[in-house]
Coordinates of C-alpha atoms in Angstrom, one line a residue:
M5 CA -1.8 -21.2 -43.0
K6 CA -0.9 -19.4 -46.4
Q7 CA -4.1 -17.8 -46.2
E8 CA -3.8 -16.2 -42.8
S9 CA 0.0 -15.3 -43.3
Q10 CA -1.5 -13.5 -46.3
L11 CA -4.2 -11.8 -44.1
Q12 CA -1.1 -10.8 -41.8
R13 CA 0.9 -9.0 -44.3
D14 CA -2.0 -7.4 -45.8
S15 CA -3.2 -6.2 -42.2
Q16 CA 0.6 -4.9 -41.3
G17 CA 0.9 -3.2 -44.6
E18 CA -2.4 -1.4 -44.1
D19 CA -1.5 -0.3 -40.7
G20 CA 2.2 0.9 -41.7
A21 CA 0.4 3.0 -44.5
A22 CA -1.9 4.3 -42.1
L23 CA 0.8 5.5 -39.7
G24 CA 2.5 6.9 -42.3
R25 CA -0.4 9.3 -43.3
L26 CA -1.0 10.0 -39.6
E27 CA 2.7 10.7 -39.0
R28 CA 2.1 13.1 -42.3
S29 CA -0.9 14.6 -40.9
L30 CA 0.5 15.2 -37.5
R31 CA 3.8 16.9 -39.5
A32 CA 1.2 19.4 -41.3
W33 CA -0.6 20.1 -37.8
E34 CA 2.4 21.1 -36.1
E35 CA 3.9 23.1 -38.9
G36 CA 0.5 24.7 -40.0
A37 CA -2.8 25.1 -37.7
L38 CA -0.6 24.8 -34.2
A39 CA 2.2 26.9 -35.0
A40 CA -0.7 30.0 -36.5
F41 CA -2.4 29.4 -33.1
L42 CA 0.8 29.1 -30.5
A43 CA 2.4 32.5 -31.9
R44 CA -1.1 34.1 -30.8
R45 CA -1.5 32.4 -27.7
P46 CA 1.6 30.7 -26.3
E47 CA 1.0 27.9 -24.0
S48 CA 1.1 28.5 -19.9
K49 CA 4.3 26.5 -19.5
P50 CA 7.6 26.0 -21.3
E51 CA 7.2 21.9 -20.6
Y52 CA 4.6 19.8 -19.1
R53 CA 5.5 16.7 -17.0
T54 CA 3.7 13.9 -14.6
G55 CA 4.1 14.4 -11.0
A56 CA 7.1 12.1 -11.4
G57 CA 8.2 14.4 -13.8
L58 CA 8.3 12.1 -16.9
P59 CA 7.6 14.5 -20.1
V60 CA 4.5 15.3 -21.1
K61 CA 3.1 15.5 -25.0
R62 CA 0.4 18.0 -26.2
V63 CA -1.4 15.4 -27.9
Y64 CA -1.2 11.7 -28.3
T65 CA -1.6 9.7 -30.9
A66 CA -1.3 5.6 -32.7
L67 CA 1.8 6.8 -33.4
D68 CA 2.8 6.7 -29.6
V69 CA 1.7 3.2 -29.4
A70 CA 2.4 1.7 -32.5
E71 CA 5.8 -0.3 -31.0
L72 CA 3.5 -1.9 -28.5
P73 CA 2.8 -5.4 -28.9
L74 CA -0.9 -6.3 -28.1
E75 CA -0.4 -8.5 -25.9
E76 CA 1.4 -6.8 -23.5
I77 CA -1.8 -4.8 -23.0
G78 CA -3.7 -8.1 -23.1
L79 CA -6.9 -8.6 -21.3
P80 CA -8.5 -8.8 -17.7
G81 CA -7.2 -11.5 -15.5
A82 CA -5.0 -12.9 -18.2
Y83 CA -0.8 -12.4 -18.0
P84 CA 0.8 -10.2 -17.7
F85 CA -2.3 -8.6 -16.0
T86 CA -1.9 -4.9 -17.6
R87 CA -5.7 -4.5 -17.8
G88 CA -6.9 -6.1 -14.1
A89 CA -5.8 -9.1 -11.7
Y90 CA -9.4 -10.9 -12.4
P91 CA -11.5 -11.5 -15.5
T92 CA -14.8 -9.4 -14.4
M93 CA -13.2 -7.1 -12.2
Y94 CA -15.6 -4.8 -10.3
R95 CA -18.9 -6.3 -12.5
G96 CA -18.2 -9.9 -10.1
R97 CA -17.3 -7.9 -7.3
L98 CA -16.8 -4.4 -6.5
W99 CA -13.4 -3.5 -4.3
T100 CA -13.5 -4.2 -0.7
M101 CA -14.3 -0.6 0.9
R102 CA -11.9 -0.1 4.0
Q103 CA -11.9 3.1 6.0
I104 CA -9.1 2.5 8.3
A105 CA -9.9 3.0 12.4
G106 CA -8.1 2.9 15.6
F107 CA -7.7 5.3 18.8
G108 CA -7.9 4.8 22.7
T109 CA -8.4 1.4 24.1
A110 CA -9.8 -1.4 21.9
A111 CA -13.2 -1.0 23.7
D112 CA -13.0 2.4 21.9
T113 CA -12.1 1.4 18.5
N114 CA -14.8 -1.7 18.6
E115 CA -17.4 0.8 18.8
R116 CA -16.1 2.8 15.4
F117 CA -15.8 -0.9 13.8
Q118 CA -19.4 -1.5 14.5
Y119 CA -20.3 2.0 13.4
L120 CA -18.4 1.8 9.9
I121 CA -20.2 -1.6 9.5
A122 CA -23.8 -0.4 9.8
Q123 CA -22.8 2.5 7.3
G124 CA -22.3 -0.3 4.4
Q125 CA -18.3 -0.7 5.1
T126 CA -17.1 -4.0 3.5
G127 CA -14.0 -4.9 5.2
L128 CA -12.4 -3.3 8.4
S129 CA -8.6 -1.7 8.9
V130 CA -7.1 -1.4 12.0
D131 CA -4.8 1.5 12.9
F132 CA -2.2 1.1 15.8
D133 CA -0.6 3.9 18.1
M134 CA 2.9 4.5 18.4
P135 CA 3.8 1.8 21.0
T136 CA 2.2 -0.6 19.4
L137 CA 4.1 0.0 15.9
M138 CA 7.4 0.0 17.9
G139 CA 6.7 -3.1 20.2
Y140 CA 6.3 -1.2 23.7
D141 CA 4.0 -1.8 26.1
S142 CA 1.6 0.4 27.3
D143 CA 3.4 1.3 30.6
H144 CA 7.0 1.7 28.8
A145 CA 8.3 5.0 29.5
M146 CA 8.7 5.4 25.9
S147 CA 5.1 5.3 25.5
L148 CA 4.2 8.3 27.8
G149 CA 1.5 10.7 26.0
E150 CA 0.8 8.3 23.0
V151 CA -1.0 5.5 24.4
G152 CA -4.0 5.5 21.8
R153 CA -3.4 9.0 20.2
E154 CA -2.6 8.1 16.8
G155 CA -4.0 4.3 17.1
V156 CA -5.4 1.8 18.9
A157 CA -3.4 0.2 22.0
I158 CA -2.5 -3.2 22.0
D159 CA -0.8 -4.9 24.5
V160 CA -2.1 -8.1 25.4
L161 CA -4.4 -10.8 23.9
D162 CA -7.4 -9.6 26.1
D163 CA -7.0 -6.2 24.0
M164 CA -7.1 -8.0 20.8
E165 CA -10.5 -10.0 22.0
T166 CA -12.3 -6.6 22.8
L167 CA -10.9 -5.2 19.3
F168 CA -13.0 -8.2 17.8
A169 CA -15.5 -8.5 20.2
G170 CA -19.1 -9.2 18.4
I171 CA -17.6 -8.8 14.9
D172 CA -17.6 -12.5 13.1
L173 CA -14.3 -12.5 11.6
T174 CA -15.0 -15.5 9.4
Q175 CA -17.5 -12.7 7.8
I176 CA -15.4 -9.3 7.2
S177 CA -12.1 -9.1 6.0
V178 CA -9.9 -7.4 8.6
S179 CA -6.3 -5.7 7.5
M180 CA -4.2 -4.3 9.9
T181 CA -1.5 -1.9 9.4
I182 CA 1.5 -3.0 11.5
N183 CA 4.9 -3.8 10.7
P184 CA 8.1 -4.6 13.4
S185 CA 5.6 -6.2 15.4
A186 CA 3.3 -7.7 13.0
W187 CA 3.8 -11.3 13.8
I188 CA 2.9 -10.4 17.4
L189 CA -0.8 -9.0 16.4
L190 CA -1.2 -12.0 13.8
A191 CA -0.5 -14.7 16.7
M192 CA -3.1 -12.6 18.9
Y193 CA -5.5 -12.5 16.3
V194 CA -5.0 -16.5 15.4
A195 CA -5.5 -16.6 19.1
V196 CA -8.8 -15.4 19.1
A197 CA -10.0 -17.1 16.0
E198 CA -8.9 -20.8 17.6
G199 CA -10.4 -19.2 21.1
R200 CA -14.0 -19.0 19.1
G201 CA -13.6 -22.4 17.3
Y202 CA -12.8 -20.6 13.9
D203 CA -11.4 -22.7 10.9
L204 CA -8.6 -20.6 10.4
H205 CA -8.4 -21.2 6.5
Q206 CA -11.9 -19.3 6.8
L207 CA -10.1 -16.0 7.9
S208 CA -9.5 -13.3 5.5
G209 CA -7.1 -10.1 5.0
T210 CA -4.2 -8.6 5.5
I211 CA -1.4 -7.6 7.8
Q212 CA 0.9 -5.1 6.1
N213 CA 4.4 -6.7 7.5
D214 CA 6.3 -5.2 5.3
C215 CA 9.4 -4.4 7.1
L216 CA 12.0 -3.4 4.3
K217 CA 9.8 -0.3 3.5
E218 CA 10.1 0.7 7.5
Y219 CA 13.9 1.2 6.5
I220 CA 13.6 2.7 3.3
A221 CA 10.9 5.2 4.2
Q222 CA 9.0 5.0 7.5
K223 CA 11.5 4.4 10.3
E224 CA 9.6 2.0 12.7
W225 CA 11.7 -0.9 13.3
T226 CA 12.6 -3.1 16.4
F227 CA 15.5 -5.3 15.1
P228 CA 18.1 -5.0 12.4
V229 CA 17.0 -5.7 8.7
R230 CA 18.3 -9.1 8.2
P231 CA 16.5 -10.5 11.5
S232 CA 13.4 -8.7 10.3
V233 CA 13.1 -10.4 7.0
R234 CA 13.3 -13.9 8.4
I235 CA 10.4 -12.9 10.4
V236 CA 8.4 -12.0 7.6
R237 CA 9.5 -15.5 6.0
D238 CA 8.1 -17.0 8.8
T239 CA 4.4 -15.6 8.8
I240 CA 4.3 -16.5 4.9
E241 CA 5.1 -19.8 5.5
Y242 CA 2.8 -20.2 8.4
C243 CA 0.0 -18.6 6.6
A244 CA 0.9 -20.7 3.6
E245 CA -0.1 -23.7 5.6
H246 CA -2.6 -22.6 8.3
M247 CA -4.2 -19.5 6.3
Q248 CA -4.7 -20.2 2.9
R249 CA -7.0 -17.0 2.4
Y250 CA -5.1 -14.7 4.6
N251 CA -2.5 -12.3 3.2
P252 CA 0.6 -12.2 5.3
I253 CA 1.9 -9.3 4.0
N254 CA 1.0 -6.0 2.5
I255 CA 3.9 -5.2 0.2
S256 CA 3.6 -1.3 0.9
G257 CA 4.6 1.6 -1.6
Y258 CA 2.0 4.0 0.2
H259 CA 4.8 4.9 3.0
I260 CA 7.3 5.3 0.5
S261 CA 5.2 7.9 -1.5
E262 CA 4.6 9.5 1.6
A263 CA 8.0 10.0 2.5
G264 CA 8.7 12.0 -0.9
A265 CA 9.4 9.4 -3.5
T266 CA 7.8 9.8 -7.1
A267 CA 5.3 7.7 -8.1
V268 CA 7.6 5.7 -10.4
Q269 CA 9.8 5.5 -7.3
E270 CA 7.1 3.8 -5.3
A271 CA 6.1 1.4 -7.9
A272 CA 10.0 0.5 -8.4
F273 CA 11.3 0.3 -4.7
T274 CA 7.8 -1.7 -3.6
I275 CA 8.6 -4.3 -6.5
A276 CA 12.3 -4.5 -5.6
N277 CA 11.4 -5.2 -1.8
A278 CA 8.6 -7.7 -2.9
I279 CA 11.7 -9.4 -4.8
A280 CA 13.7 -9.4 -1.9
Y281 CA 10.7 -11.2 -0.1
V282 CA 10.1 -13.9 -2.2
E283 CA 14.0 -14.5 -2.6
E284 CA 14.0 -14.9 1.4
V285 CA 11.1 -18.0 1.3
T286 CA 12.2 -19.4 -1.6
R287 CA 16.1 -19.5 -0.5
A288 CA 14.5 -21.4 2.8
G289 CA 12.9 -23.9 0.7
G290 CA 9.2 -22.5 -0.3
D291 CA 7.5 -23.0 -3.7
V292 CA 7.1 -19.9 -5.3
D293 CA 3.4 -21.3 -6.1
D294 CA 2.9 -22.5 -2.5
F295 CA 3.0 -18.6 -1.2
A296 CA 2.9 -16.2 -3.9
P297 CA -0.9 -16.2 -4.4
R298 CA -1.2 -14.7 -1.4
L299 CA 1.0 -12.1 -1.5
S300 CA -0.6 -8.5 -1.5
F301 CA 0.4 -4.9 -2.4
F302 CA -0.6 -1.6 -0.9
F303 CA -0.4 1.6 -2.9
V304 CA -1.2 5.2 -2.5
S305 CA -3.5 6.7 -5.2
Q306 CA -1.8 10.4 -5.8
A307 CA -2.8 13.7 -7.3
D308 CA -2.0 13.0 -10.8
L309 CA -4.9 10.9 -12.1
F310 CA -3.5 9.8 -15.2
E311 CA 0.0 8.8 -14.0
E312 CA -1.2 6.9 -11.3
V313 CA -3.9 5.0 -13.4
A314 CA -0.7 4.1 -15.2
K315 CA 1.3 3.6 -12.3
F316 CA -0.9 0.5 -11.4
R317 CA -1.2 -0.9 -14.7
A318 CA 2.4 -0.5 -15.2
A319 CA 2.9 -2.7 -11.9
R320 CA 0.7 -5.2 -12.5
R321 CA 2.7 -5.9 -15.8
V322 CA 6.4 -5.9 -14.1
Y323 CA 5.2 -8.2 -11.2
A324 CA 3.8 -10.3 -13.6
K325 CA 7.2 -10.5 -15.9
V326 CA 9.5 -10.8 -12.6
M327 CA 7.3 -13.9 -11.2
K328 CA 7.5 -15.6 -14.4
E329 CA 10.8 -14.9 -15.7
R330 CA 12.8 -14.4 -12.7
F331 CA 10.8 -17.0 -9.9
G332 CA 9.3 -19.1 -12.7
A333 CA 5.9 -19.0 -11.4
Q334 CA 3.3 -21.3 -13.1
K335 CA 0.4 -20.5 -11.6
P336 CA -1.4 -17.5 -13.3
E337 CA -2.4 -16.7 -9.6
S338 CA 1.4 -16.7 -8.5
M339 CA 1.8 -13.3 -11.4
R340 CA -1.2 -11.3 -10.3
L341 CA -0.6 -8.6 -8.6
R342 CA -3.2 -7.5 -6.3
F343 CA -3.6 -4.4 -4.5
H344 CA -5.4 -2.0 -1.8
A345 CA -5.1 1.2 -2.4
Q346 CA -5.1 4.8 0.0
T347 CA -5.8 8.3 -0.9
A348 CA -2.7 10.4 -0.5
A349 CA -2.6 11.8 3.5
I350 CA 0.6 14.0 2.1
T351 CA -2.2 16.1 0.0
L352 CA -4.3 16.7 2.9
T353 CA -4.5 20.7 4.1
Q354 CA -5.3 22.3 7.2
P355 CA -5.9 25.6 5.1
Q356 CA -9.8 25.0 3.5
P357 CA -10.0 21.5 4.8
Y358 CA -13.6 21.0 2.5
V359 CA -11.2 21.0 -0.3
N360 CA -9.9 17.5 0.7
I361 CA -13.5 16.3 0.1
V362 CA -12.2 16.8 -3.9
R363 CA -8.9 15.8 -3.4
T364 CA -9.8 12.4 -2.2
A365 CA -12.8 12.0 -4.4
Y366 CA -10.5 11.8 -7.4
Q367 CA -7.5 10.4 -6.3
A368 CA -10.5 7.2 -5.1
L369 CA -11.5 7.4 -8.6
S370 CA -7.7 7.0 -10.1
A371 CA -7.8 3.8 -7.9
V372 CA -10.7 2.4 -8.9
L373 CA -9.8 3.1 -12.9
G374 CA -6.7 1.5 -12.0
G375 CA -8.0 -1.7 -10.6
A376 CA -7.8 -1.3 -6.6
Q377 CA -9.2 -4.7 -5.1
S378 CA -9.8 -2.4 -1.9
L379 CA -9.5 1.3 -0.8
H380 CA -9.7 3.6 2.0
T381 CA -10.5 7.2 1.2
N382 CA -9.1 9.9 3.8
G383 CA -10.7 11.8 6.0
F384 CA -11.0 15.7 4.9
D385 CA -10.0 16.5 8.6
E386 CA -7.0 14.1 8.7
A387 CA -4.5 17.2 8.2
Y388 CA -5.4 17.8 11.8
T389 CA -6.0 14.6 13.8
I390 CA -7.6 11.3 13.5
P391 CA -11.0 11.7 11.1
T392 CA -14.6 12.1 13.4
E393 CA -17.2 9.6 12.9
E394 CA -18.7 12.1 10.3
A395 CA -15.7 12.7 8.3
M396 CA -15.2 8.8 8.0
K397 CA -18.9 8.5 6.8
L398 CA -18.4 11.1 4.2
S399 CA -15.0 9.0 3.1
L400 CA -17.1 5.7 2.9
R401 CA -19.6 7.7 1.0
T402 CA -17.0 8.9 -1.7
Q403 CA -16.4 5.3 -2.4
Q404 CA -20.0 4.2 -2.4
V405 CA -20.8 6.9 -5.2
I406 CA -17.9 5.9 -7.5
A407 CA -19.3 2.4 -7.1
E408 CA -23.0 2.9 -7.3
E409 CA -23.6 6.3 -9.5
T410 CA -20.7 6.7 -11.8
N411 CA -21.3 3.7 -13.7
V412 CA -17.3 3.3 -13.9
P413 CA -17.3 0.0 -12.6
S414 CA -19.1 -1.2 -15.4
V415 CA -16.5 -1.6 -17.8
I416 CA -12.6 -3.1 -16.6
D417 CA -9.8 -0.7 -17.7
P418 CA -11.8 1.9 -19.1
L419 CA -9.3 3.9 -19.8
G420 CA -7.1 1.1 -21.7
G421 CA -6.1 1.8 -25.1
S422 CA -5.7 5.8 -24.4
Y423 CA -2.6 6.4 -26.6
Y424 CA -1.8 8.5 -23.4
V425 CA -2.4 6.0 -20.8
E426 CA -0.8 3.0 -22.7
S427 CA 2.2 5.4 -23.5
L428 CA 2.5 6.4 -20.1
T429 CA 2.0 2.7 -18.6
T430 CA 5.2 1.6 -21.2
R431 CA 7.1 4.7 -20.5
I432 CA 6.4 3.8 -16.3
E433 CA 7.1 0.2 -17.1
T434 CA 10.4 1.1 -18.4
E435 CA 11.9 3.4 -16.0
I436 CA 10.6 0.8 -12.7
F437 CA 12.9 -2.2 -14.7
R438 CA 15.9 0.5 -15.5
I439 CA 15.6 1.1 -11.2
L440 CA 15.4 -2.8 -10.7
D441 CA 18.8 -3.0 -12.6
Q442 CA 20.5 -0.1 -10.8
V443 CA 19.0 -2.6 -7.5
E444 CA 20.3 -5.7 -8.4
A445 CA 23.8 -3.7 -9.7
L446 CA 24.2 -2.9 -5.7
G447 CA 23.8 -6.3 -4.6
G448 CA 20.1 -6.1 -4.1
T449 CA 17.4 -4.8 -2.0
I450 CA 19.0 -5.3 1.7
A451 CA 22.3 -4.6 0.5
A452 CA 20.9 -1.0 -1.2
I453 CA 19.1 -0.4 2.2
E454 CA 22.2 -1.0 3.9
Q455 CA 24.2 1.4 1.5
G456 CA 21.4 4.2 2.2
W457 CA 20.7 4.3 -1.5
F458 CA 16.8 3.9 -1.6
Q459 CA 16.7 6.6 1.2
Q460 CA 19.0 9.3 -1.0
Q461 CA 16.6 8.5 -3.8
I462 CA 13.5 10.0 -1.8
A463 CA 15.3 12.3 -0.1
D464 CA 16.4 14.0 -3.3
S465 CA 12.7 13.4 -4.5
A466 CA 11.3 15.0 -1.6
Y467 CA 13.7 18.0 -1.8
A468 CA 13.1 18.5 -5.1
F469 CA 9.5 18.3 -4.8
A470 CA 9.4 20.9 -1.7
R471 CA 11.2 23.3 -3.7
R472 CA 8.2 22.8 -6.6
K473 CA 6.1 23.8 -4.3
A474 CA 7.8 26.4 -1.9
S475 CA 7.9 28.6 -5.9
G476 CA 4.5 27.8 -6.8
E477 CA 5.5 25.5 -9.5
R478 CA 3.4 22.5 -8.1
P479 CA 0.2 24.6 -7.3
V480 CA -1.8 23.3 -4.0
I481 CA -5.0 24.9 -3.5
G482 CA -5.1 27.1 -0.4
V483 CA -1.6 26.8 0.4
N484 CA 0.5 28.8 -2.6
T485 CA -2.5 29.5 -4.4
Y486 CA -6.4 30.7 -3.9
V487 CA -5.1 31.4 -0.3
E488 CA -7.6 32.6 2.3
P489 CA -7.0 34.3 5.5
A490 CA -6.7 31.7 8.6
E491 CA -10.2 30.3 10.5
E492 CA -9.0 29.6 13.9
A493 CA -11.8 27.1 14.3
P494 CA -11.9 25.9 10.8
I495 CA -13.9 22.3 11.2
E496 CA -14.5 20.0 14.5
T497 CA -11.9 17.3 14.9
H498 CA -11.7 14.0 16.9
P499 CA -10.7 14.7 20.6
Y500 CA -7.8 12.2 23.1
D501 CA -9.6 11.6 25.9
A502 CA -7.2 12.1 28.5
T503 CA -7.8 8.9 30.4
T504 CA -7.2 6.9 27.9
E505 CA -3.4 5.9 28.9
Q506 CA -4.4 5.5 32.6
R507 CA -7.0 3.1 31.8
Q508 CA -5.1 1.1 29.1
I509 CA -2.3 0.9 31.7
E510 CA -4.7 -0.4 34.5
H511 CA -6.1 -3.1 32.3
L512 CA -2.4 -4.0 31.6
R513 CA -1.4 -4.7 35.3
Q514 CA -4.8 -6.9 36.1
V515 CA -4.1 -9.4 33.1
K516 CA -0.5 -9.1 34.5
A517 CA -2.0 -10.1 38.2
G518 CA -3.7 -13.1 36.9
R519 CA -1.6 -14.6 34.5
D520 CA 0.8 -17.8 35.1
E521 CA 4.3 -16.0 35.6
A522 CA 6.0 -19.3 35.0
A523 CA 4.3 -20.6 32.1
V524 CA 5.0 -16.9 30.4
E525 CA 9.0 -16.7 31.5
R526 CA 9.1 -21.0 30.0
L527 CA 7.1 -19.8 26.5
L528 CA 9.4 -16.7 26.1
A529 CA 12.1 -19.1 26.6
D530 CA 10.7 -21.4 23.9
L531 CA 10.1 -18.6 21.5
R532 CA 14.4 -17.5 22.0
A533 CA 15.0 -20.8 21.3
A534 CA 12.7 -21.6 18.4
A535 CA 14.5 -18.3 16.9
A536 CA 17.8 -19.1 17.4
A537 CA 17.3 -22.5 16.1
D538 CA 15.8 -20.9 13.1
Q539 CA 12.6 -22.7 13.4
N540 CA 9.7 -20.8 12.7
I541 CA 9.1 -18.4 15.3
M542 CA 4.9 -18.4 14.6
P543 CA 4.0 -21.0 16.6
A544 CA 5.9 -19.8 19.8
T545 CA 4.7 -16.3 19.7
I546 CA 1.4 -18.0 19.3
A547 CA 1.5 -20.0 22.9
A548 CA 3.1 -17.2 24.5
V549 CA 0.4 -14.7 23.3
K550 CA -2.0 -17.1 24.6
A551 CA -0.5 -17.3 27.7
R552 CA -1.1 -13.4 28.3
A553 CA 2.8 -12.5 27.3
T554 CA 2.8 -8.6 26.1
M555 CA 3.6 -7.6 23.1
G556 CA 6.8 -5.8 24.6
E557 CA 7.7 -8.6 26.5
I558 CA 8.2 -10.8 23.5
V559 CA 10.3 -7.8 21.5
T560 CA 12.1 -7.6 24.2
T561 CA 13.2 -11.3 24.7
L562 CA 14.3 -11.3 20.8
Q563 CA 15.8 -8.2 20.7
G564 CA 18.4 -9.6 23.3
L565 CA 19.3 -12.3 20.7
W566 CA 19.1 -9.8 17.5
G567 CA 19.8 -6.7 18.9
T568 CA 18.3 -3.2 17.4
Y569 CA 19.2 -1.2 14.4
R570 CA 20.8 1.8 13.9
E571 CA 20.4 3.7 10.8
Q572 CA 23.4 5.0 8.5
P573 CA 22.2 8.5 7.8
V574 CA 21.9 10.0 4.8
F575 CA 22.5 13.8 3.8

């Protein structure tokens, strides 16, 4: 032990001396070669910042990470998971390649699924139309003109059966981008699986199911905040018991970013939401190590490549510390942040749409370098409408090139140890904890939402970004720099089938005509009673959808109990 202590002291002394020499060399360089060069050729900007506005130095050295303990960086698959969620990362298994798909009727989208699977896609990701997202049936007056337009229309169990016809749900992971009505879609998914005789524990995938980010950013809701969080609690508890490989929530920063938040705000607000969900389940008696291993996350992969990599690394480290220190998690998998990433739709442009291919490729690369568990790459035509098959294939091929040709997946966290990336990771971590402290001071996430705090922060960031883009300080190729004359029809886009709404409504009427109305009414009453008694509503919802109760009927039943939500405007 004495010998080891002496070695440590010798090492520390040598390191200190080396840092001192480096500091003197840096100062001499700045005062000599750099100053002389700047006098002849000044830098192009007075200051440099990341996309989130964090200051960027011209060069980073060992001095910038001298105070960072090595255990904060750690090793892959080990606390605090800075370097990756798993010990082997992509050497053991590549990320799941998901291309989101959804349009028209369930049969229309099923054809797209079959095409993507044939092209090598390894996970399905379902996009739903606006009525489905909001809990309206296709024949509701509010659905007029929106049925199947921006996603697939799902009203009743028969639609879900058609959506996954010919697809073995035990062999492919299914992610569903759905929030206010997520538990109903999960109930339909369970009913399909049970109808086929599957063991529910063999199903893998995710429902997004993140209601809090709706009130913060995306603005799609059906109930007030607190009942919505209770529904999330019920789905987490149900899946922990009945679907042990399934992620009952995908806590989402993507939409927070798309609404205008910075990279730092995206990570911080998302973890604040995660804290609220964990508090809700543990307050109801759940053991954190029973459900936390299946919590998952969803982040955007934005334009600032190094900042995005640092954001993903910092988010993992912050989450691990929160789960261990705040909630007392014992299992490593309870502290492990696993995330899906999607390239940034907000960066796609209609001018010069083929430039979007380049943007998407770099954003996808940053997600891989940051350690994503699954990835969706946007179609280059999505600034116009939902992507064509050709655009989706090209997006999938983008992921496959990164996976098979670049050799990037061969090394875990290849940017780990970079002076810049490590320094930026630590800076983002510090900023995330600062924001979490602010949220705590406001009374927690839900209280901050009800006060409009998150909404105001995003509005301010979005306005600042819009000003930078309008002034040209934030270049956007084809929009405010390298602008070309507009083309009348630069690309072929996916057409909307005008018969979709009629076909979907007719199918819904047929299902209603053939069901047992008395059974539906009885089961909807059972659902309302379970909700009023604070019982888990998943079993009652599954029973109702099996009887062909529609999504709109289920939502309306619970709105009669809980009411709806009106947002406090933010200016």
